[in-house]
Amino acid sequence: MSKNFLVYFLLWILLQVLVDVNCQLTPFKPSGMFRHTATFIDNKLYILSGSETSTGNIIREFFYLDVSIPFNTQELSWKDLSKISIVPFHTDAVSAKSGAKNDTLFLYGGLSSVSTMALVYTFDPQHIVWNSQVTTEINATRKYGLTGVIDYSGKLYLWGGISNNIIVNDMLIFDTINFSWGKGSSVNAPTQRYHFGATLLPNNKIIYMGGVDDITSSFYIETLYISKGTALSLKEVYIYDTINDNWDTKITTGKIPSNRSGFSTILGLDGQRIIIYGGVFNDPGGYVDTTLYVLDLTNFNWDIPKITGNTIPKPRAWHKANVISKYMVITFGYGYNRAVDSDILLLDISNNEEYVWTTSFDPSVPKSSPPPSSSQTSNNSSDNSKMVGAIVGSLLSGIFLSVGGFFLYKWNKKRQSQNNINNYNNHGQEKAIPTEGSKNENITNHEAVSAIVNNDNYYGQEVVTTPTSDGFKFFKFLNKK
Ligand SMILES: *[C@@H]1O[C@H](CO)[C@@H](O)[C@H](O)[C@H]1NC(C)=O
Ligand SMILES: *[C@@H]1O[C@H](CO)[C@@H](O)[C@H](O)[C@H]1NC(C)=O
Ligand SMILES: *[C@@H]1O[C@H](CO)[C@@H](O)[C@H](O)[C@H]1NC(C)=O
Ligand SMILES: *[C@@H]1O[C@H](CO)[C@@H](O)[C@H](O)[C@H]1NC(C)=O
């Protein structure tokens, strides 16, 4: 008995060492992407899928950044989990941290090149396993291009977006605790739109703003200015009350941002302001800054915050923004040069009088709301065990390498067969996952085709994108001489 235990213990140590070494040897370089999802769970920021910036092709990558340790945005040590993902190629989906234990990644909807893509997937970070979920509500439709919002009780609010090629303004509600679907009110809801901003407020209301419904609009790639047509106004913002299921409209004042879509919104650390960043926008008409604005929730007045920092990053659109520690953490997006700007931008928002662009992330700063003690305990214990593992392991690894190699082989084999079982369960017949980008031959429906870059025209000097009649061909590059 105890002998068995010892063997397992040593084997476990060896695995820790080998996995760590393996991670260090193979740094992961993700594609440049936008319209991805970014989900923060237990000190890890998970990035999933999206569209590739250089081609517009839908990609299939899944990776994370450990933010429990300090990092510099110039040296990001992404950890790749693409191999374990069962989620097909897709872009513009909704993700949230929620579920019964509030530690599960939920993925809803998205524009996919695979017709069998499930409506809902979950990722369990503890066991590093994805599952597709069967949900039965017949009226639960697939949507994409929306900004989903999770509330404090585990309900995911899926308003607006694009469904069956139609821009909609219906409120779909998915309960991530008991997996039931519901509908919210559309009375006094904003007009239909996609790529809008949405954020949960401390009073259980959701604020919606901006977006686009003009399917003829286009923008300049260099400046992200809308060159033709318009995005929607941010003069009006819309408040959905999740408790009473009703809508309200607020007229804002101050330095109202110009019409825009594809921007991000977060709640300030004090819960009293919304910070918006980036997007494609109409001419701001005299304002100096065109990318960062703050909406004061006490009086609905817009202002441009004071911003300092070494370098002001180039603006981007269709990125994601998460609040982590004292930072607004912006991931990927369209419009920046990866050779110059990092895939992650950090804005220190701890001081409302002055926000600071920074490149170094310091996790030690206490959050405004402390994390649950359970997650801290598990982190500490896993850190400790890792350290013990590393020390003991490096002493013994030479001796046990051959033994460990054998066990590792067996373990891998077992894991692989388990994965296969999972794949069969989740996909039925569709086990073969495409290995290349969303090539045209994989695209079967009109919606998916529209998300693909029209490469033929990709040599214009002054490029604009022209959404076509379905509104979503983002990258028709025109040669404007
Ligand atoms: C689905 O939606 C239609 C139209 O809104 C409604 O008449 C029908 O009752 C709904 N079905 C279910 C099962 O909720
Ligand atoms: C899940 O955690 C978040 C904080 O990350 C919290 O605001 C939310 O209320 C929690 N949800 C549930 C259902 O407990
Ligand atoms: C799921 O939970 C919600 C409350 O969060 C409740 O209103 C709803 O009836 C439940 N649905 C089912 C099918 O149990
Ligand atoms: C901004 O959007 C509103 C509709 O939301 C529209 O009426 C207005 O003309 C737009 N403004 C510009 C400058 O495009």
Coordinates of C-alpha atoms and ligand atoms in Angstrom, one line a residue:
M1 CA 0.0 0.0 0.0
S2 CA 2.5 2.6 1.1
K3 CA 4.9 1.4 -1.6
N4 CA 2.2 2.0 -4.2
F5 CA 1.6 5.4 -2.7
L6 CA 5.3 6.3 -2.9
V7 CA 5.5 5.3 -6.5
Y8 CA 2.5 7.5 -7.3
F9 CA 3.9 10.3 -5.3
L10 CA 7.3 10.2 -7.1
L11 CA 5.5 9.8 -10.4
W12 CA 3.4 12.8 -9.7
I13 CA 6.5 14.8 -8.9
L14 CA 8.1 13.8 -12.1
L15 CA 5.1 14.8 -14.1
Q16 CA 5.1 18.2 -12.5
V17 CA 8.7 18.7 -13.5
L18 CA 8.3 17.3 -17.0
V19 CA 5.2 19.4 -17.6
D20 CA 6.9 22.5 -16.3
V21 CA 10.0 21.9 -18.4
N22 CA 7.8 21.2 -21.4
C23 CA 6.0 24.5 -20.9
Q24 CA 9.2 26.4 -20.7
L25 CA 10.6 24.8 -23.8
T26 CA 7.7 25.6 -26.0
P27 CA 6.5 29.2 -25.6
F28 CA 3.3 29.7 -27.4
K29 CA 2.9 32.5 -29.9
P30 CA -0.8 33.1 -30.6
S31 CA -2.1 34.5 -33.9
G32 CA -3.0 38.2 -34.0
M33 CA -6.8 38.1 -33.5
F34 CA -10.0 40.0 -32.9
R35 CA -13.6 39.1 -32.2
H36 CA -12.2 36.5 -29.7
T37 CA -13.4 35.9 -26.2
A38 CA -11.4 36.7 -23.0
T39 CA -12.5 35.1 -19.7
F40 CA -10.9 35.6 -16.3
I41 CA -11.1 32.6 -14.0
D42 CA -9.0 32.0 -10.9
N43 CA -6.0 34.1 -11.9
K44 CA -6.0 32.9 -15.5
L45 CA -7.1 34.9 -18.5
Y46 CA -8.4 32.5 -21.1
I47 CA -8.5 33.6 -24.8
L48 CA -10.5 31.6 -27.3
S49 CA -10.9 31.7 -31.0
G50 CA -11.8 34.8 -33.0
S51 CA -10.7 36.0 -36.4
E52 CA -7.1 36.4 -37.5
T53 CA -6.1 40.0 -38.1
S54 CA -3.9 39.4 -41.1
T55 CA -6.4 37.4 -43.0
G56 CA -9.8 37.7 -41.3
N57 CA -10.0 33.9 -41.3
I58 CA -11.8 32.3 -38.3
I59 CA -9.2 30.7 -36.1
R60 CA -9.3 28.0 -33.5
E61 CA -6.9 28.7 -30.6
F62 CA -7.3 28.4 -26.9
F63 CA -4.7 29.6 -24.5
Y64 CA -4.3 31.4 -21.2
L65 CA -2.0 33.8 -19.3
D66 CA -1.3 33.2 -15.6
V67 CA -1.7 36.6 -13.9
S68 CA -0.9 35.4 -10.4
I69 CA 2.7 36.3 -11.1
P70 CA 4.0 39.7 -12.3
F71 CA 4.5 40.0 -16.0
N72 CA 5.6 42.5 -18.6
T73 CA 3.4 42.9 -21.7
Q74 CA 6.5 42.6 -23.9
E75 CA 7.1 39.1 -22.7
L76 CA 3.9 37.2 -22.4
S77 CA 4.2 33.5 -21.5
W78 CA 0.9 32.2 -23.0
K79 CA 0.1 28.6 -22.2
D80 CA -1.4 26.8 -25.1
L81 CA -4.5 24.6 -24.5
S82 CA -5.7 24.5 -28.2
K83 CA -5.2 20.7 -28.3
I84 CA -7.6 20.0 -25.6
S85 CA -10.4 22.3 -26.9
I86 CA -13.4 20.6 -28.6
V87 CA -14.9 23.9 -29.7
P88 CA -15.0 24.3 -33.5
F89 CA -13.8 27.2 -35.4
H90 CA -15.8 30.3 -34.5
T91 CA -15.7 34.0 -33.9
D92 CA -17.7 36.7 -32.2
A93 CA -19.1 34.4 -29.5
V94 CA -20.0 35.3 -25.9
S95 CA -18.1 34.0 -22.9
A96 CA -18.6 34.3 -19.1
K97 CA -17.3 32.9 -15.9
S98 CA -20.2 31.3 -14.0
G99 CA -21.9 28.0 -13.2
A100 CA -22.8 26.3 -10.0
K101 CA -19.3 26.7 -8.5
N102 CA -18.8 30.0 -10.3
D103 CA -15.5 28.7 -11.8
T104 CA -16.7 27.5 -15.2
L105 CA -16.1 29.1 -18.6
F106 CA -19.4 29.3 -20.5
L107 CA -19.4 29.9 -24.2
Y108 CA -22.5 30.9 -26.1
G109 CA -23.2 31.3 -29.8
G110 CA -20.7 32.7 -32.2
L111 CA -20.3 32.6 -35.9
S112 CA -19.0 29.3 -36.9
S113 CA -17.9 27.6 -40.1
V114 CA -19.0 24.3 -38.6
S115 CA -22.7 23.8 -38.8
T116 CA -22.7 21.3 -35.9
M117 CA -21.3 23.8 -33.4
A118 CA -23.2 23.5 -30.1
L119 CA -25.1 26.5 -28.8
V120 CA -23.4 26.3 -25.4
Y121 CA -20.0 24.9 -24.4
T122 CA -18.4 24.8 -20.9
F123 CA -14.8 24.6 -19.9
D124 CA -13.8 23.3 -16.5
P125 CA -10.4 24.9 -15.6
Q126 CA -9.9 22.6 -12.7
H127 CA -9.9 19.5 -14.8
I128 CA -8.9 21.2 -18.0
V129 CA -11.8 19.8 -20.0
W130 CA -14.3 21.2 -22.4
N131 CA -17.9 19.9 -22.8
S132 CA -20.6 20.7 -25.3
Q133 CA -23.9 21.2 -23.5
V134 CA -27.3 20.0 -24.6
T135 CA -29.9 22.6 -23.9
T136 CA -33.4 22.1 -25.1
E137 CA -35.3 25.4 -25.4
I138 CA -36.5 25.5 -28.9
N139 CA -36.6 29.3 -29.0
A140 CA -32.9 29.6 -27.9
T141 CA -31.3 30.9 -31.0
R142 CA -27.7 31.1 -32.1
K143 CA -26.5 34.7 -32.1
Y144 CA -23.2 36.4 -32.6
G145 CA -21.7 39.9 -32.5
L146 CA -23.4 40.6 -29.2
T147 CA -21.9 41.5 -25.9
G148 CA -23.2 39.0 -23.3
V149 CA -23.4 40.0 -19.6
I150 CA -23.3 37.6 -16.6
D151 CA -25.2 38.9 -13.5
Y152 CA -24.3 38.3 -9.9
S153 CA -26.6 35.2 -9.7
G154 CA -25.4 33.3 -12.7
K155 CA -27.8 34.4 -15.4
L156 CA -26.3 35.3 -18.8
Y157 CA -28.1 38.1 -20.6
L158 CA -27.8 37.8 -24.4
W159 CA -29.4 40.9 -25.9
G160 CA -29.1 42.0 -29.5
G161 CA -26.5 40.7 -32.0
I162 CA -27.1 38.9 -35.2
S163 CA -29.3 35.9 -35.6
N164 CA -29.9 34.1 -38.9
N165 CA -28.4 37.1 -40.8
I166 CA -30.8 39.5 -39.1
I167 CA -29.7 42.1 -36.6
V168 CA -32.0 41.7 -33.6
N169 CA -32.9 43.4 -30.3
D170 CA -34.4 40.5 -28.4
M171 CA -33.3 39.6 -24.8
L172 CA -32.4 35.9 -24.4
I173 CA -31.5 34.8 -20.9
F174 CA -29.5 31.7 -20.1
D175 CA -29.4 30.5 -16.5
T176 CA -25.9 28.9 -16.1
I177 CA -26.9 27.3 -12.8
N178 CA -29.8 25.1 -14.0
F179 CA -29.3 25.5 -17.7
S180 CA -32.7 26.9 -18.4
W181 CA -33.5 29.5 -21.0
G182 CA -35.7 32.5 -20.7
K183 CA -36.7 35.7 -22.5
G184 CA -36.5 39.2 -21.2
S185 CA -38.7 42.1 -22.2
S186 CA -38.2 44.0 -25.5
V187 CA -40.5 46.8 -24.5
N188 CA -38.6 50.1 -24.8
A189 CA -35.5 48.1 -25.7
P190 CA -32.8 49.9 -27.8
T191 CA -33.1 49.4 -31.6
Q192 CA -31.4 46.3 -33.0
R193 CA -27.6 46.4 -33.2
Y194 CA -24.4 44.4 -32.8
H195 CA -20.8 45.1 -31.6
F196 CA -22.2 47.4 -28.9
G197 CA -20.9 47.9 -25.4
A198 CA -22.6 46.3 -22.3
T199 CA -21.6 46.2 -18.6
L200 CA -23.3 45.0 -15.4
L201 CA -23.7 47.7 -12.8
P202 CA -23.6 47.1 -9.0
N203 CA -27.4 47.7 -8.8
N204 CA -28.2 44.6 -11.0
K205 CA -28.8 46.7 -14.1
I206 CA -27.0 46.4 -17.4
I207 CA -26.0 49.4 -19.4
Y208 CA -25.9 49.2 -23.2
M209 CA -24.5 51.7 -25.6
G210 CA -23.3 52.3 -29.2
G211 CA -22.9 49.5 -31.7
V212 CA -23.8 49.4 -35.3
D213 CA -26.8 48.6 -37.5
D214 CA -25.7 50.3 -40.7
I215 CA -24.7 47.5 -42.9
T216 CA -23.2 49.8 -45.5
S217 CA -20.7 51.5 -43.3
S218 CA -17.0 51.1 -43.7
F219 CA -13.9 52.4 -42.0
Y220 CA -10.2 53.2 -42.6
I221 CA -7.9 50.5 -41.3
E222 CA -5.2 52.9 -40.3
T223 CA -7.2 55.3 -38.2
L224 CA -10.4 53.2 -37.4
Y225 CA -12.4 56.2 -38.6
I226 CA -15.7 55.3 -40.2
S227 CA -15.3 56.5 -43.8
K228 CA -18.8 55.9 -44.9
G229 CA -22.1 55.5 -43.1
T230 CA -22.3 55.5 -39.3
A231 CA -22.2 53.6 -36.1
L232 CA -24.8 54.3 -33.4
S233 CA -24.8 57.2 -31.0
L234 CA -23.5 57.1 -27.5
K235 CA -25.6 60.2 -26.5
E236 CA -28.3 57.8 -25.5
V237 CA -27.5 54.8 -23.2
Y238 CA -29.9 52.0 -22.3
I239 CA -30.4 50.5 -18.9
Y240 CA -31.9 47.0 -18.5
D241 CA -33.1 46.1 -15.0
T242 CA -32.4 42.4 -14.5
I243 CA -34.6 42.2 -11.4
N244 CA -37.7 43.9 -12.8
D245 CA -37.2 43.0 -16.5
N246 CA -37.6 46.5 -17.9
W247 CA -35.7 49.0 -20.0
D248 CA -34.9 52.7 -19.5
T249 CA -33.1 55.2 -21.6
K250 CA -30.7 57.9 -20.3
I251 CA -29.7 60.9 -22.2
T252 CA -26.0 61.7 -21.5
T253 CA -24.2 65.0 -21.4
G254 CA -20.6 66.2 -21.5
K255 CA -17.9 65.1 -24.0
I256 CA -20.1 62.5 -25.6
P257 CA -18.0 60.0 -27.6
S258 CA -18.7 60.0 -31.3
N259 CA -20.8 57.2 -32.7
R260 CA -18.9 53.9 -32.5
S261 CA -19.0 50.2 -32.5
G262 CA -16.5 47.4 -31.7
F263 CA -15.3 49.1 -28.5
S264 CA -15.1 47.7 -25.0
T265 CA -16.7 48.8 -21.8
I266 CA -15.8 48.1 -18.2
L267 CA -17.0 49.2 -14.8
G268 CA -14.6 51.4 -12.9
L269 CA -13.1 50.0 -9.6
D270 CA -15.4 52.2 -7.6
G271 CA -18.5 50.9 -9.4
Q272 CA -19.5 54.5 -10.3
R273 CA -18.2 54.9 -13.8
I274 CA -18.0 53.2 -17.1
I275 CA -14.7 53.3 -19.0
I276 CA -14.9 52.7 -22.7
Y277 CA -12.0 52.1 -25.0
G278 CA -11.4 51.9 -28.8
G279 CA -13.7 50.8 -31.5
V280 CA -14.4 52.1 -35.0
F281 CA -15.9 55.5 -34.8
N282 CA -17.3 58.5 -36.7
D283 CA -15.3 61.7 -36.7
P284 CA -15.2 62.8 -33.1
G285 CA -15.6 66.5 -34.1
G286 CA -13.0 68.3 -32.1
Y287 CA -12.2 66.1 -29.2
V288 CA -8.6 65.4 -28.7
D289 CA -8.9 61.9 -27.5
T290 CA -10.9 59.4 -29.6
T291 CA -10.4 56.2 -27.7
L292 CA -10.8 56.5 -23.9
Y293 CA -13.9 58.0 -22.3
V294 CA -15.5 57.8 -18.9
L295 CA -19.2 57.9 -18.2
D296 CA -20.1 59.0 -14.7
L297 CA -23.0 56.9 -13.6
T298 CA -24.2 59.3 -11.0
N299 CA -25.0 62.0 -13.5
F300 CA -24.5 60.3 -16.9
N301 CA -21.9 62.8 -17.9
W302 CA -19.1 61.8 -20.3
D303 CA -15.6 63.0 -19.9
I304 CA -12.1 62.3 -21.2
P305 CA -9.9 61.0 -18.4
K306 CA -6.4 62.3 -17.7
I307 CA -4.1 59.6 -19.0
T308 CA -0.4 59.3 -18.6
G309 CA 2.1 56.6 -19.3
N310 CA 5.2 56.1 -21.3
T311 CA 3.6 55.3 -24.6
I312 CA 0.1 55.8 -25.8
P313 CA -0.8 52.6 -27.7
K314 CA -2.4 52.7 -31.1
P315 CA -6.2 52.3 -30.8
R316 CA -7.8 49.0 -31.6
A317 CA -11.3 47.6 -32.2
W318 CA -13.0 44.3 -31.6
H319 CA -10.6 43.6 -28.7
K320 CA -11.7 42.5 -25.3
A321 CA -11.3 44.2 -21.9
N322 CA -11.3 42.6 -18.5
V323 CA -10.8 44.2 -15.1
I324 CA -8.0 42.3 -13.3
S325 CA -6.6 43.7 -10.1
K326 CA -6.3 47.5 -10.6
Y327 CA -6.0 47.2 -14.4
M328 CA -8.2 47.4 -17.4
V329 CA -6.6 44.5 -19.4
I330 CA -7.1 44.9 -23.1
T331 CA -6.4 41.8 -25.2
F332 CA -5.7 41.6 -28.9
G333 CA -8.0 43.4 -31.3
Y334 CA -7.8 45.0 -34.7
G335 CA -5.8 48.0 -35.8
Y336 CA -2.4 47.8 -34.0
N337 CA 1.0 46.6 -35.2
R338 CA 2.1 43.6 -33.3
A339 CA 5.7 44.4 -33.9
V340 CA 5.2 47.7 -32.0
D341 CA 2.4 47.2 -29.5
S342 CA 1.8 44.2 -27.3
D343 CA -1.2 41.9 -27.6
I344 CA -2.1 43.0 -24.1
L345 CA -2.5 46.6 -23.0
L346 CA -2.6 47.6 -19.3
L347 CA -4.4 50.7 -18.1
D348 CA -3.9 51.3 -14.4
I349 CA -7.4 52.6 -13.4
S350 CA -6.8 52.7 -9.6
N351 CA -6.7 56.5 -9.6
N352 CA -9.8 58.1 -11.1
E353 CA -7.9 61.4 -11.4
E354 CA -5.3 59.9 -13.7
Y355 CA -5.2 56.6 -15.5
V356 CA -1.8 55.2 -16.5
W357 CA -0.8 53.1 -19.5
T358 CA 1.7 50.7 -18.2
T359 CA 3.6 47.6 -19.4
S360 CA 4.1 45.8 -16.1
F361 CA 1.4 43.9 -14.3
D362 CA 1.7 43.7 -10.5
P363 CA -0.7 41.2 -9.0
S364 CA 0.2 42.0 -5.4
V365 CA -2.0 45.1 -5.4
P366 CA -5.1 44.3 -3.4
K367 CA -8.3 44.3 -5.4
S368 CA -11.2 46.5 -4.5
S369 CA -13.2 43.4 -3.8
P370 CA -11.1 40.6 -2.3
P371 CA -11.2 37.3 -4.1
P372 CA -12.9 34.3 -2.5
S373 CA -10.7 32.7 0.2
S374 CA -11.2 29.3 -1.3
S375 CA -9.4 30.2 -4.6
Q376 CA -6.6 31.8 -2.7
T377 CA -6.1 28.7 -0.6
S378 CA -6.0 26.4 -3.7
N379 CA -3.6 28.7 -5.4
N380 CA -1.2 28.7 -2.4
S381 CA -1.3 25.0 -2.0
S382 CA -0.8 24.4 -5.7
D383 CA 2.1 26.9 -5.7
N384 CA 3.6 25.1 -2.6
S385 CA 3.2 21.7 -4.1
K386 CA 4.7 22.9 -7.3
M387 CA 7.7 24.2 -5.5
V388 CA 8.2 21.1 -3.4
G389 CA 7.7 19.1 -6.6
A390 CA 10.3 21.2 -8.4
I391 CA 12.9 20.8 -5.7
V392 CA 12.4 17.2 -4.9
G393 CA 11.8 16.5 -8.6
S394 CA 15.1 18.0 -9.7
L395 CA 17.0 15.9 -7.2
L396 CA 15.3 12.7 -8.2
S397 CA 14.4 13.2 -11.8
G398 CA 17.7 11.8 -13.1
I399 CA 17.0 8.5 -11.3
F400 CA 13.4 8.3 -12.2
L401 CA 13.5 9.6 -15.7
S402 CA 13.4 6.2 -17.3
V403 CA 10.7 4.9 -15.0
G404 CA 8.8 8.1 -15.4
G405 CA 9.1 8.1 -19.1
F406 CA 7.3 4.8 -19.2
F407 CA 4.5 5.9 -16.9
L408 CA 4.2 9.2 -18.8
Y409 CA 3.8 7.2 -22.0
K410 CA 1.0 5.1 -20.4
W411 CA -0.6 8.1 -18.8
N412 CA -0.6 10.0 -22.1
K413 CA -2.1 7.0 -23.9
K414 CA -4.8 6.7 -21.3
R415 CA -5.6 10.4 -21.5
Q416 CA -5.7 10.3 -25.2
S417 CA -8.3 7.5 -25.2
Q418 CA -10.3 9.5 -22.7
N419 CA -10.2 12.5 -25.0
N420 CA -11.4 10.4 -27.9
I421 CA -14.3 9.2 -25.8
N422 CA -15.1 12.8 -25.0
N423 CA -15.0 13.7 -28.6
Y424 CA -17.3 11.0 -29.6
N425 CA -19.7 11.9 -26.8
N426 CA -19.7 15.5 -27.7
H427 CA -19.8 15.4 -31.4
G428 CA -21.3 12.1 -32.4
Q429 CA -20.1 11.6 -35.9
E430 CA -18.2 14.8 -36.3
K431 CA -15.0 13.7 -34.7
A432 CA -12.6 15.0 -37.3
I433 CA -11.9 18.6 -36.3
P434 CA -10.6 20.7 -39.2
T435 CA -7.0 21.4 -38.7
E436 CA -6.6 24.4 -40.9
G437 CA -8.2 27.8 -40.7
S438 CA -11.8 28.3 -41.9
K439 CA -11.1 27.6 -45.5
N440 CA -13.8 28.4 -47.9
E441 CA -14.6 24.8 -48.5
N442 CA -15.6 24.4 -44.8
I443 CA -18.0 27.2 -45.0
T444 CA -21.5 26.1 -45.7
N445 CA -23.8 28.9 -44.8
H446 CA -24.2 32.4 -46.0
E447 CA -23.3 33.9 -42.6
A448 CA -20.0 32.2 -42.3
V449 CA -19.0 33.1 -45.8
S450 CA -19.6 36.7 -45.0
A451 CA -17.0 36.6 -42.2
I452 CA -14.2 35.6 -44.5
V453 CA -11.8 38.1 -45.9
N454 CA -12.0 38.9 -49.5
N455 CA -8.3 38.3 -50.1
D456 CA -8.5 39.2 -53.7
N457 CA -8.5 42.9 -53.0
Y458 CA -5.9 42.9 -50.2
Y459 CA -3.5 45.3 -51.8
G460 CA -5.0 48.7 -51.5
Q461 CA -2.9 51.5 -50.1
E462 CA -5.8 53.3 -48.6
V463 CA -8.0 50.5 -47.4
V464 CA -11.6 50.6 -46.2
T465 CA -13.8 47.8 -45.2
T466 CA -17.1 47.5 -46.8
P467 CA -19.7 45.4 -45.1
T468 CA -21.9 43.9 -47.8
S469 CA -25.6 43.6 -47.7
D470 CA -25.5 41.1 -44.9
G471 CA -23.4 43.6 -43.0
F472 CA -20.6 41.4 -41.9
K473 CA -18.0 41.1 -44.6
F474 CA -15.6 43.2 -42.5
F475 CA -12.7 43.0 -44.8
K476 CA -13.4 43.9 -48.3
F477 CA -10.3 45.8 -49.0
L478 CA -10.7 48.4 -51.7
N479 CA -7.9 49.8 -53.8
K480 CA -8.4 53.5 -53.6
K481 CA -5.8 55.2 -55.7
Ligands
LIG1 C1 -41.3 30.3 -29.1 O1 -41.5 31.6 -29.6 C2 -42.8 31.8 -30.2 C3 -42.9 33.2 -30.7 O2 -42.3 34.1 -29.9 C4 -43.9 31.5 -29.1 O3 -45.2 31.6 -29.7 C5 -43.7 30.1 -28.6 O4 -44.6 29.9 -27.5 C6 -42.3 29.9 -28.0 N1 -42.1 28.5 -27.7 C7 -41.6 28.2 -26.5 C8 -41.5 26.7 -26.2 O5 -41.3 29.0 -25.6
LIG2 C1 -19.3 34.8 -9.4 O1 -18.2 35.6 -9.0 C2 -18.3 37.0 -9.3 C3 -17.0 37.6 -9.0 O2 -16.0 37.1 -9.8 C4 -19.5 37.5 -8.5 O3 -19.6 38.9 -8.8 C5 -20.7 36.7 -8.8 O4 -21.8 37.2 -8.0 C6 -20.5 35.3 -8.6 N1 -21.7 34.6 -9.1 C7 -22.4 33.7 -8.4 C8 -23.5 33.0 -9.1 O5 -22.1 33.4 -7.2
LIG3 C1 -33.8 27.9 -12.9 O1 -33.5 28.9 -11.9 C2 -34.3 30.1 -12.0 C3 -33.8 31.0 -10.9 O2 -32.5 31.3 -11.0 C4 -35.8 29.8 -12.0 O3 -36.5 31.0 -12.1 C5 -36.1 28.8 -13.0 O4 -37.5 28.5 -12.9 C6 -35.3 27.6 -13.0 N1 -35.6 26.8 -14.1 C7 -35.7 25.4 -14.0 C8 -36.0 24.7 -15.3 O5 -35.5 24.8 -13.0
LIG4 C1 -24.9 58.9 -34.9 O1 -25.9 57.9 -34.8 C2 -27.2 58.4 -34.8 C3 -28.1 57.2 -34.6 O2 -27.8 56.5 -33.4 C4 -27.5 59.1 -36.0 O3 -28.8 59.7 -36.0 C5 -26.5 60.3 -36.2 O4 -26.7 60.8 -37.5 C6 -25.1 59.7 -36.2 N1 -24.1 60.8 -36.2 C7 -23.1 60.8 -37.1 C8 -22.1 61.9 -37.0 O5 -22.9 59.9 -37.9

